[in-house]
Short mmCIF file of C-alpha atoms in Angstrom, two decimals:
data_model
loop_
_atom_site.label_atom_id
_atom_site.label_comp_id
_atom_site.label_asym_id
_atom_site.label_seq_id
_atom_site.Cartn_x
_atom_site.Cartn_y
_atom_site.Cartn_z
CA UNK O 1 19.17 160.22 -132.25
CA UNK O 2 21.73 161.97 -134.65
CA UNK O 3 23.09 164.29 -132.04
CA UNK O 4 26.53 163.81 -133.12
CA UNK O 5 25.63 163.55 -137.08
CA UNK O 6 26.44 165.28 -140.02
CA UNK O 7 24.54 168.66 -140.37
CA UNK O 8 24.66 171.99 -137.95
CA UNK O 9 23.82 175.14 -138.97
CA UNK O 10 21.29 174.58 -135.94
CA UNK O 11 21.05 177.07 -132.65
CA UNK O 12 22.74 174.30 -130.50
CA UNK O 13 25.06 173.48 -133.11
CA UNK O 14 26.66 177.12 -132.88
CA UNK O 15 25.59 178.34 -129.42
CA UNK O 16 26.57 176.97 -126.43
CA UNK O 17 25.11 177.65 -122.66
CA UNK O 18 25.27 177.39 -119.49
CA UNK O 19 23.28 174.22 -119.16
CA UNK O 20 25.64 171.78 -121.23
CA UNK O 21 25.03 173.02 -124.53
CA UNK O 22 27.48 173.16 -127.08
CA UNK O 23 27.91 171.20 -130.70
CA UNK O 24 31.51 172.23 -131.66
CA UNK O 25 31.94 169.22 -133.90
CA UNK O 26 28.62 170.85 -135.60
CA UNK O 27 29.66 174.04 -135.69
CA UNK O 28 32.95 173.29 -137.05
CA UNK O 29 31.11 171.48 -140.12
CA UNK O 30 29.18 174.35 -140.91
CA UNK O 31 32.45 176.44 -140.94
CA UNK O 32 33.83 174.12 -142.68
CA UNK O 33 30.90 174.17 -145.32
CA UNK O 34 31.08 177.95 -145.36
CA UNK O 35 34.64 178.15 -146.26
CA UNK O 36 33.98 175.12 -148.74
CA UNK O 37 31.00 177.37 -150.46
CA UNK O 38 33.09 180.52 -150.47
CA UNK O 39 35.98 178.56 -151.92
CA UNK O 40 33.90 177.41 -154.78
CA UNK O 41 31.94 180.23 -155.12
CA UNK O 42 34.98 181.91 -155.96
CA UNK O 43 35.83 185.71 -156.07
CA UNK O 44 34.09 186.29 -159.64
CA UNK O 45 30.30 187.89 -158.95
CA UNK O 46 30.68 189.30 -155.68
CA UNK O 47 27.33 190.61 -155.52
CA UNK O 48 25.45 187.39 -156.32
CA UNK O 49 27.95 186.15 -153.53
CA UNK O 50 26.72 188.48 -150.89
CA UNK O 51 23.57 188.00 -152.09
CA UNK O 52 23.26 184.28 -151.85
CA UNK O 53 25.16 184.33 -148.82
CA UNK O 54 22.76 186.81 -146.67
CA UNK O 55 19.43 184.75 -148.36
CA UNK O 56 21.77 181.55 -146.67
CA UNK O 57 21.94 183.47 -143.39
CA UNK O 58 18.04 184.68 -142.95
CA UNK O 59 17.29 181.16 -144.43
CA UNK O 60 19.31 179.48 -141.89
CA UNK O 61 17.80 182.13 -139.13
CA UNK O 62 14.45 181.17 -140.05
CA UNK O 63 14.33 177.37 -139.97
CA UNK O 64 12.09 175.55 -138.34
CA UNK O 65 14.55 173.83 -135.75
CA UNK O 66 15.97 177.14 -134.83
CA UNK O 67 12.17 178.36 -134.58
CA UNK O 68 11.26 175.15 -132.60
CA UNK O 69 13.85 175.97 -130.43
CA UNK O 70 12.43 179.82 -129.74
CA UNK O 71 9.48 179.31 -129.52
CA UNK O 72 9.79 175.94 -126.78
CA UNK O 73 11.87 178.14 -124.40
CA UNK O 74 9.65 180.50 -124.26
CA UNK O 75 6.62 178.81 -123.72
CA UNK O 76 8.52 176.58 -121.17
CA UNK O 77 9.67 180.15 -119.20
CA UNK O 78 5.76 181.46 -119.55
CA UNK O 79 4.28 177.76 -118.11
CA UNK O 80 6.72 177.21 -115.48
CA UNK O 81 7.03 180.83 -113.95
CA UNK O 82 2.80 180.62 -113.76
CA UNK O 83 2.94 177.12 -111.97
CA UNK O 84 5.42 178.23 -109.88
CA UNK O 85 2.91 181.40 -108.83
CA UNK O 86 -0.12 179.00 -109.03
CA UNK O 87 1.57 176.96 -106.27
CA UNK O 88 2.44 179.74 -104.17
CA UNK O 89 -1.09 181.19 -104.37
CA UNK O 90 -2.79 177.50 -103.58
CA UNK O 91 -0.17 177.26 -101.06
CA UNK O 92 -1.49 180.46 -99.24
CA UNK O 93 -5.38 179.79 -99.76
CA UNK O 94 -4.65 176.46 -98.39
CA UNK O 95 -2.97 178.20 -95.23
CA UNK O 96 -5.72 180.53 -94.99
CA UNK O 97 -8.49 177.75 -95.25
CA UNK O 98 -6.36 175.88 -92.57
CA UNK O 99 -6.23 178.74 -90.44
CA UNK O 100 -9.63 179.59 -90.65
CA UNK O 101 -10.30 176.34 -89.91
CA UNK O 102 -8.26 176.09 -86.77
CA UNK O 103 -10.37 179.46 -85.23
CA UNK O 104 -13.70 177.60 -86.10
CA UNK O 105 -12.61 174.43 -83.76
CA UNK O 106 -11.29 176.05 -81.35
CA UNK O 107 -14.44 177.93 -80.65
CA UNK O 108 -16.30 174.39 -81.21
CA UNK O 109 -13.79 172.60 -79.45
CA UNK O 110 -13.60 170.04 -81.83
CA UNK O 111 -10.21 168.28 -82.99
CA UNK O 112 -8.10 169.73 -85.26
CA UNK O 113 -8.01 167.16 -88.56
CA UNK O 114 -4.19 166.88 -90.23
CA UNK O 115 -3.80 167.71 -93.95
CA UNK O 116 -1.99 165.16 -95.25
CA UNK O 117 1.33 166.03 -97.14
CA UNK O 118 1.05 167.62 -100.93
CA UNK O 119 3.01 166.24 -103.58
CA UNK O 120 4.84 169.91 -103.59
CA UNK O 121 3.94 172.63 -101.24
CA UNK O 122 5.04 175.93 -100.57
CA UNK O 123 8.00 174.58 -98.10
CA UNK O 124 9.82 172.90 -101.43
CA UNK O 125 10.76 176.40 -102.64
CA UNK O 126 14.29 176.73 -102.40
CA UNK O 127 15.39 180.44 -102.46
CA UNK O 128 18.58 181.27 -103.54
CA UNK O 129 20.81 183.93 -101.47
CA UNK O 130 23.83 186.53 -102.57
CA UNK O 131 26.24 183.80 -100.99
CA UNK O 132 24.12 181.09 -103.88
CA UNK O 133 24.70 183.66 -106.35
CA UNK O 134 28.25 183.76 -106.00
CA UNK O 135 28.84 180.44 -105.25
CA UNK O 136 26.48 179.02 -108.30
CA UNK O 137 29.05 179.98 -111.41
CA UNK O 138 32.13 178.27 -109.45
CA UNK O 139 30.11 175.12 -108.66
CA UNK O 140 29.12 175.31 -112.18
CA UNK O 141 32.68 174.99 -113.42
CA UNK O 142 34.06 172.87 -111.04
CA UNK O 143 31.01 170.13 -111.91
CA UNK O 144 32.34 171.10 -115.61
CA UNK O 145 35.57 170.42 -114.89
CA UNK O 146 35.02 166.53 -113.32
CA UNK O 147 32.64 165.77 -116.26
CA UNK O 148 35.87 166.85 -118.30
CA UNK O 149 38.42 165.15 -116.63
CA UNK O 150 36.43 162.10 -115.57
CA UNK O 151 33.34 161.38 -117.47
CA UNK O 152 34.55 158.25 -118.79
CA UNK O 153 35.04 156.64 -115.65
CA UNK O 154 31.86 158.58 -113.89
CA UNK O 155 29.46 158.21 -117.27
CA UNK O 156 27.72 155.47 -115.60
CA UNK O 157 26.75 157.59 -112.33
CA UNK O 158 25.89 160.61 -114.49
CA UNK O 159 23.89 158.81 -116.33
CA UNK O 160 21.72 157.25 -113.62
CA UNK O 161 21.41 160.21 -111.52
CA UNK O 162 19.95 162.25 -114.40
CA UNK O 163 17.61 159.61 -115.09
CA UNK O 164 16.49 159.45 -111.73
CA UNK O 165 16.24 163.17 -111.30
CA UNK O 166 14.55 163.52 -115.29
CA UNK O 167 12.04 161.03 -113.85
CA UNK O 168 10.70 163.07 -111.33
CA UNK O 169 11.32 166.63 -113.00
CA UNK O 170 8.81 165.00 -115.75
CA UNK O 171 6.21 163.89 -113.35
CA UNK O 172 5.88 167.45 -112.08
CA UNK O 173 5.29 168.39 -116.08
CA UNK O 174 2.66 165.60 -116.77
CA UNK O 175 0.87 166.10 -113.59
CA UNK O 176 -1.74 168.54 -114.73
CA UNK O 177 -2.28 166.62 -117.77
CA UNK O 178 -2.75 163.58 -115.41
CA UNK O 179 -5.00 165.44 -112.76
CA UNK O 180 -7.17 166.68 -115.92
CA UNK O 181 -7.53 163.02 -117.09
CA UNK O 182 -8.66 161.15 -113.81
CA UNK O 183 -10.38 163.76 -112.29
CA UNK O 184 -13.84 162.78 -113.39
CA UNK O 185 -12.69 159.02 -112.56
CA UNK O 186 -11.14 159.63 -109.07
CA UNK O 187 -12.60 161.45 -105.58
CA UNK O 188 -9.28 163.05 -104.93
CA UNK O 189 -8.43 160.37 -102.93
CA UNK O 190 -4.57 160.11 -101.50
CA UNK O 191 -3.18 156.09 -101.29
CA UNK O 192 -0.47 155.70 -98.26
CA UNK O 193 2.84 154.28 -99.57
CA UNK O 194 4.48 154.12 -95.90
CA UNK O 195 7.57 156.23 -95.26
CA UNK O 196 7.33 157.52 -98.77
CA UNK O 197 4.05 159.79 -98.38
CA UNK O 198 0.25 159.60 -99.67
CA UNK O 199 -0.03 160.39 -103.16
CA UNK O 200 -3.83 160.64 -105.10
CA UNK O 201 -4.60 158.66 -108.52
CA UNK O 202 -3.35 161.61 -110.86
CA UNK O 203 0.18 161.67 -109.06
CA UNK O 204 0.66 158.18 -109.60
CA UNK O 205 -0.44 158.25 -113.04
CA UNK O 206 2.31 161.08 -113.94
CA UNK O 207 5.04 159.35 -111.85
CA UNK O 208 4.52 155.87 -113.58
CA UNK O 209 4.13 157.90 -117.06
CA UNK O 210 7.10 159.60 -116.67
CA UNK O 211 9.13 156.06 -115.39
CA UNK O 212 7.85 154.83 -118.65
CA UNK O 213 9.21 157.56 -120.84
CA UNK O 214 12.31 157.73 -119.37
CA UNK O 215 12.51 153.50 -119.85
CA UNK O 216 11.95 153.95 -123.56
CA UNK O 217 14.53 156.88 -123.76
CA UNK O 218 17.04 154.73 -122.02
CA UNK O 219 16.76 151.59 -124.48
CA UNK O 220 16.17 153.53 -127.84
CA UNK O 221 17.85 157.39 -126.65
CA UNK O 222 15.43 159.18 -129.27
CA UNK O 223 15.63 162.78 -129.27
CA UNK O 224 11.92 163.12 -128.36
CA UNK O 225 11.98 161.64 -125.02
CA UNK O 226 15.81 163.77 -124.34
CA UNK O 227 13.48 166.99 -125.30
CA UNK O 228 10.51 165.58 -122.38
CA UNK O 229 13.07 164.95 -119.86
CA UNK O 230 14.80 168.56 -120.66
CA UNK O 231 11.39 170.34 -120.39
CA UNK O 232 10.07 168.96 -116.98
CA UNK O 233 13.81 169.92 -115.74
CA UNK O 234 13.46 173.45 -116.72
CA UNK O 235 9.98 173.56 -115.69
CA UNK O 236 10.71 172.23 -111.92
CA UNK O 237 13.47 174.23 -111.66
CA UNK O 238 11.99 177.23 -112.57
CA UNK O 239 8.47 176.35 -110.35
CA UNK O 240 10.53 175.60 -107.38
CA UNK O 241 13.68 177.54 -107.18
CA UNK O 242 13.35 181.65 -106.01
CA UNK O 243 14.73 184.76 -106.42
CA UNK O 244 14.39 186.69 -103.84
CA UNK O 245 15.60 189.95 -105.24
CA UNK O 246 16.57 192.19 -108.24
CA UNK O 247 20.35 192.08 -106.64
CA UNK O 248 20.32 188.34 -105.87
CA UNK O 249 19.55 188.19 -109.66
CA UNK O 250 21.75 190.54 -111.40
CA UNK O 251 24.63 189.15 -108.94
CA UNK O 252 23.66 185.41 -110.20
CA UNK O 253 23.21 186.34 -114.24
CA UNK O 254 26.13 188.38 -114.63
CA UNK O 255 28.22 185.36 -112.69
CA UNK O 256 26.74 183.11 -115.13
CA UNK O 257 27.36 185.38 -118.32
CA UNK O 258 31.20 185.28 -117.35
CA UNK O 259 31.36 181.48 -116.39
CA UNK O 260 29.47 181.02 -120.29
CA UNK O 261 31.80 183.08 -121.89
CA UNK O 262 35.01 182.02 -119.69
CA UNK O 263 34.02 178.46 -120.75
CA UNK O 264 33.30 178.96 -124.32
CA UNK O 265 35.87 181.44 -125.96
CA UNK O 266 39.09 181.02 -123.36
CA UNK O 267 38.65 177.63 -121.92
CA UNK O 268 40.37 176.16 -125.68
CA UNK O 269 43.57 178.76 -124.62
CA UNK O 270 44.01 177.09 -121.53
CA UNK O 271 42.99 173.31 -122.39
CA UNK O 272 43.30 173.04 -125.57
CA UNK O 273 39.99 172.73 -126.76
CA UNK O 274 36.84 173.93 -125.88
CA UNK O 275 35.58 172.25 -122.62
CA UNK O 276 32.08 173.67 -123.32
CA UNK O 277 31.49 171.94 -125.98
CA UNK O 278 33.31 169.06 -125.05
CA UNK O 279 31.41 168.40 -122.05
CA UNK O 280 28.10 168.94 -123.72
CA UNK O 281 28.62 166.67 -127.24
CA UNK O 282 30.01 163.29 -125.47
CA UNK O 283 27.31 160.78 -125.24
CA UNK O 284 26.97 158.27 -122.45
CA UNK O 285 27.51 154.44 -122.80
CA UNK O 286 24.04 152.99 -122.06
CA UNK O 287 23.72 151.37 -118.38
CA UNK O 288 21.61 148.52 -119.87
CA UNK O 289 24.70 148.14 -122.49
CA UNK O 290 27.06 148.43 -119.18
CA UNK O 291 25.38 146.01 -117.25
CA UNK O 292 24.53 143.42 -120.16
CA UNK O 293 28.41 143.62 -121.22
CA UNK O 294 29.42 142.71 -117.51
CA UNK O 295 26.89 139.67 -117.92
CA UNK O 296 28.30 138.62 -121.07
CA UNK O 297 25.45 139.78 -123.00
CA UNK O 298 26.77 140.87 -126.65
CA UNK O 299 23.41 140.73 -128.67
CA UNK O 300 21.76 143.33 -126.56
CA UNK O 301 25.22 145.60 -126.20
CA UNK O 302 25.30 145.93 -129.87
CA UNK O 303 21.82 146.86 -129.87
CA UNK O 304 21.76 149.88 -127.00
CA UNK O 305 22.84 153.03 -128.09
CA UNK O 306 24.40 155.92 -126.64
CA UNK O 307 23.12 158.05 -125.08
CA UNK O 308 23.19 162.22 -124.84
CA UNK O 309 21.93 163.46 -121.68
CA UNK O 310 19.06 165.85 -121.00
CA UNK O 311 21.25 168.73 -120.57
CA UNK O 312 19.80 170.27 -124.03
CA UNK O 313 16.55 170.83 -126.03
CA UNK O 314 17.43 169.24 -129.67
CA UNK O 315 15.00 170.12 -132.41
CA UNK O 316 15.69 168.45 -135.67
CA UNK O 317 15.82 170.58 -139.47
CA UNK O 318 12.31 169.64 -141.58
CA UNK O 319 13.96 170.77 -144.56
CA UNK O 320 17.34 169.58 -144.20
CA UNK O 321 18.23 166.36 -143.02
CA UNK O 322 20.83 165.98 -140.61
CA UNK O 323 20.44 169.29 -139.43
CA UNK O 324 19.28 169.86 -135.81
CA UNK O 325 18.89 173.00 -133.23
CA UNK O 326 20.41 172.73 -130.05
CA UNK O 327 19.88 175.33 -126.57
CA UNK O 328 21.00 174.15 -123.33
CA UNK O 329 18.89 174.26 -120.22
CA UNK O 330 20.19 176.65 -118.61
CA UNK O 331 20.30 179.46 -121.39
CA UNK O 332 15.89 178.56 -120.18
CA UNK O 333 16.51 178.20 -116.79
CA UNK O 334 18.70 181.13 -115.48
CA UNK O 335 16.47 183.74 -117.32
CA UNK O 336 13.65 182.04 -116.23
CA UNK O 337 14.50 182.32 -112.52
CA UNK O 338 14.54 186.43 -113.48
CA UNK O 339 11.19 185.66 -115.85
CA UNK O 340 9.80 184.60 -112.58
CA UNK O 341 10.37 186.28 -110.01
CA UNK O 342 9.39 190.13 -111.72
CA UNK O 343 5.99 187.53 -112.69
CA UNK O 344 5.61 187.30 -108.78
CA UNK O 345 6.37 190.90 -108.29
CA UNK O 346 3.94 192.18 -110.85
CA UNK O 347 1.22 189.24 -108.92
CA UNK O 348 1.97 190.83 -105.83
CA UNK O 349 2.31 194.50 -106.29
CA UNK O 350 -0.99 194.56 -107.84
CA UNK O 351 -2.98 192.44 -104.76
CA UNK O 352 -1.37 194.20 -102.59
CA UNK O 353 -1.68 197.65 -104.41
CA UNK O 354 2.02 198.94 -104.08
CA UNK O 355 2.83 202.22 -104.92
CA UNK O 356 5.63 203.54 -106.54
CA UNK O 357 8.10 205.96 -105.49
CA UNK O 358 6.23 209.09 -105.31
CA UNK O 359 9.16 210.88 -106.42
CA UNK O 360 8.88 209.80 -109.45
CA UNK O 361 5.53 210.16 -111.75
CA UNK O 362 5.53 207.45 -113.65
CA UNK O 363 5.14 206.88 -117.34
CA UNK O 364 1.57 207.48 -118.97
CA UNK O 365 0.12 205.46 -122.28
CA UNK O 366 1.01 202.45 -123.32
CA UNK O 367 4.27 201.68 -121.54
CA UNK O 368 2.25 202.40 -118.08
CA UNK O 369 0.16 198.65 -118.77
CA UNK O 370 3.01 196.97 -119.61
CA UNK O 371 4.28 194.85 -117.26
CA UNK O 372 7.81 193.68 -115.87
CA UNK O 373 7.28 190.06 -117.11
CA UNK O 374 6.27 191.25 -120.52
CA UNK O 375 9.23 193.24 -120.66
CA UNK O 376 11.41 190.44 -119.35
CA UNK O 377 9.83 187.78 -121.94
CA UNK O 378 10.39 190.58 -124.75
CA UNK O 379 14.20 190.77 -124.16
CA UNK O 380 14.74 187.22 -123.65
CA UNK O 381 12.94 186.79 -127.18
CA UNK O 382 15.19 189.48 -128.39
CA UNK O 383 18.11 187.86 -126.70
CA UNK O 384 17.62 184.72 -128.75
CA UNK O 385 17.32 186.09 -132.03
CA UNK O 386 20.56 187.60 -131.54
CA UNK O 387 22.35 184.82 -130.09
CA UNK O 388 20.84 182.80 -133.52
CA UNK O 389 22.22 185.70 -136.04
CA UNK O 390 25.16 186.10 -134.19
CA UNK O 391 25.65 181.85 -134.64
CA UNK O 392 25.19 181.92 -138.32
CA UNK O 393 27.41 185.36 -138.70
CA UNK O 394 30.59 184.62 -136.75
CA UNK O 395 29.88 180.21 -138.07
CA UNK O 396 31.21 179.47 -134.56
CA UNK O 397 29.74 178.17 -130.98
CA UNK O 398 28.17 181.34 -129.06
CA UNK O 399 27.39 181.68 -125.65
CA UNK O 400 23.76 182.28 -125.10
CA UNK O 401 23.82 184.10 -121.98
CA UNK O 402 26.50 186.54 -123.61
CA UNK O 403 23.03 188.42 -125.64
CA UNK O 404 20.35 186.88 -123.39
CA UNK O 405 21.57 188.33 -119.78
CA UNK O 406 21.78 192.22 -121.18
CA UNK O 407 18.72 191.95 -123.47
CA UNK O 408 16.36 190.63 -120.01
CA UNK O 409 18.14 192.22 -117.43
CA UNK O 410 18.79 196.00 -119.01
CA UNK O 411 15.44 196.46 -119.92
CA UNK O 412 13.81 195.51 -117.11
CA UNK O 413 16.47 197.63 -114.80
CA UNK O 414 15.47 200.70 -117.01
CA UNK O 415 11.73 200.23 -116.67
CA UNK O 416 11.70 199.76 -112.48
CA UNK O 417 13.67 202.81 -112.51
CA UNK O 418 11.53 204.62 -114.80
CA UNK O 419 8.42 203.52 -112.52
CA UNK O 420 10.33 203.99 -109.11
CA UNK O 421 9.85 200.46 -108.31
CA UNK O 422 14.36 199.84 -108.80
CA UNK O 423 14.79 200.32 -104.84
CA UNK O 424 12.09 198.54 -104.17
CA UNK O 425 12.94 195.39 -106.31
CA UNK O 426 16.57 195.19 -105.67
CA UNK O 427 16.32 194.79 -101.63
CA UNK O 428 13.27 194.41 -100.29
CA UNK O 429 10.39 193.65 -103.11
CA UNK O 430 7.70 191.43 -101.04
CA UNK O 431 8.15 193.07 -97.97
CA UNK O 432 4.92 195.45 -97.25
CA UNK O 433 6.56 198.71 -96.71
CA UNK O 434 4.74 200.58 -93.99
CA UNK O 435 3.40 204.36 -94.66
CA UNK O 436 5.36 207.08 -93.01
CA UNK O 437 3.72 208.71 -90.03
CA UNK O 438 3.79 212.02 -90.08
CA UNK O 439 2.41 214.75 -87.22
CA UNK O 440 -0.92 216.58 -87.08
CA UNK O 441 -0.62 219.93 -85.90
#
């Protein structure tokens, strides 16, 4: 993989996030090729110059990396915040069914049967409080700041534990691929592996799948199999991790928009360069190279590469070569977490018929079907073609969540308070709020 190679003028290459994406030595050859073509252009026709250079710019804008890149994020935000409700609602049926089932035996009196365990359930959510919100931007440097300092002597451990955590992040993407394939060959049936759980035929088709992929990325490190790992990441992580509330998330994005831009524009006034982008363009030495260089193994250390960890989505240029598109997973993840939860709000407030403030009438025509996820998905879309101009117009790395926090999060503020929901959302939003009593007379 040419992650390091000559070329930029991709997304990656000139914005950085919050999830280890940067590309400074990529956006510092693009500068440097912009100052070279304005050198040589000259300052004779001005007006071609302008010319050619804005045709450069929407050319640049419009490339197919950069719309790879938009157009991946999104549909990974879309997938994973609908698994992540299609869990919770087969989580509840299966409650339900289990429930119903219990009343049935008891009046029977026959024995309760166990369910055996899923391979994720409703339990695995992790919700994230105001004291995760806070805390999540200060981990997040402090984790930046060892993988600065130390990453030569930890490479080895970061390397492993991403491949071990990739692994399993992937076989939660492939899974309904895998259930679709064996279903007409299987009964459903679960195999016991001991203390490690019963798992059916489609679960251990994904899991050995996804070992596989991850193998092949470890002894060749092609972008391809990076981009796989990447995506089931941001997919479990959006799927399993909650939001409880419109203030649990604006407390969390806006952290995160001023650790990205902390770590992006002032880190390089403090440590001399740009940690960012440090952190997120140093490749890892191989652990098969590692290990085959303690056993005295030169042919195969020459022939392992490095490799760059799934911390990014890289989509390479068709038309130019060398050129590639970087985002980083969390400029998918964070607004994803927001993408989600308004997705579970809008599920819930129309089973469950909520009502808006009735102080409020809200809006009539077209902006009364549209919902808070479309909205959300809208700005974040938005968000990314700004983050992309603003990459090509300023030739320098950008933080992502600096346009993509205001263009989801404003937006969707202004339309909950323009349909009375905003109180609702920002405390309380899947709690059933009981209707005030009042007295006859």
């Amino acid at each position: 993989m040419s992650h390091g190679g000559a070329g930029g003028g991709g997304l990656g290459a000139q914005t950085v996030g919050a999830g280890n994406l940067g590309g400074g030595a990529a956006a510092a050859a693009a500068a440097a090729a912009a100052a070279a073509a304005a050198a040589a252009g000259g300052g004779g026709a001005g007006g071609g110059g302008e010319y050619r250079e804005l045709h450069w710019t929407v050319s640049s804008v419009m490339d197919s990396s950069r719309v790879s890149t938009c157009l991946i994020s999104m549909l990974l935000i879309v997938y994973g915040s609908f698994r992540s409700l299609n869990i919770e609602q087969e989580a509840r049926e299966r409650e339900q069914k289990k429930r119903n089932e219990s009343m049935t035996n008891l009046l029977t009196g026959e024995q309760v049967d166990k369910e055996p365990m899923a391979f994720y359930s409703a339990d695995k959510f992790a919700t994230l409080d105001t004291m995760h919100a806070l805390c999540l931007p200060l981990g997040a440097s402090i984790s930046l700041l060892i993988m600065f300092f130390f990453f030569d002597s930890m490479q080895l451990l970061f390397a492993v534990c991403t491949a071990i955590i990739a692994t399993v992040a992937l076989a939660f993407l492939l899974l309904p691929m895998c259930q679709y394939i064996i279903r007409p060959c299987t009964d459903n049936k679960r195999f016991s592996f001991g203390i490690c759980g019963r798992f059916t035929a489609a679960e251990l088709f994904s899991f050995t799948l996804s070992v596989s992929i991850v193998c092949i990325w470890v002894l060749t490190g092609h972008w391809l199999l990076m981009d796989a790992m990447g995506m089931g990441l941001c997919v479990a992580f959006i799927a399993f991790v909650r939001l409880p509330s419109l203030k649990v998330s604006t407390l969390l994005l806006t952290g995160l928009l001023i650790y990205d831009v902390f770590w992006v524009f002032l880190s390089s006034y403090i440590f001399s360069t740009n940690v960012m982008v440090k952190v997120a363009t140093r490749p890892a030495e191989n652990p098969v190279g590692i290990v085959a260089r303690k056993l005295n193994l030169g042919g195969i250390v020459r022939d392992t590469p490095k490799l760059n960890l799934p911390g990014k989505l890289v989509f390479p240029s068709l038309h130019n070569s060398g050129h590639f598109s970087m985002l980083g997973l969390g400029d998918v993840v964070m607004p994803g977490l927001l993408l989600c939860f308004v997705l579970r709000y809008d599920a819930y407030k129309k089973s469950q018929g909520v009502t808006s403030d009735p102080t409020l009438s809200p809006p009539r025509g077209v902006g009364s079907r549209l919902t808070y996820f479309h909205c959300s998905l809208l700005g974040y879309f938005l968000g990314l073609l700004t983050a992309t101009v603003s990459s090509e117009v300023f030739k320098a790395a950008q933080p992502a969540l600096l346009y993509l926090v205001p263009f989801t999060l404003l937006p969707l503020l202004l339309m909950a308070y323009l349909k009375g929901d905003l109180r609702r959302m920002w405390s309380e939003p899947f709690i059933a709020q009981q209707p005030s009593k009042q007295l006859e007379v």
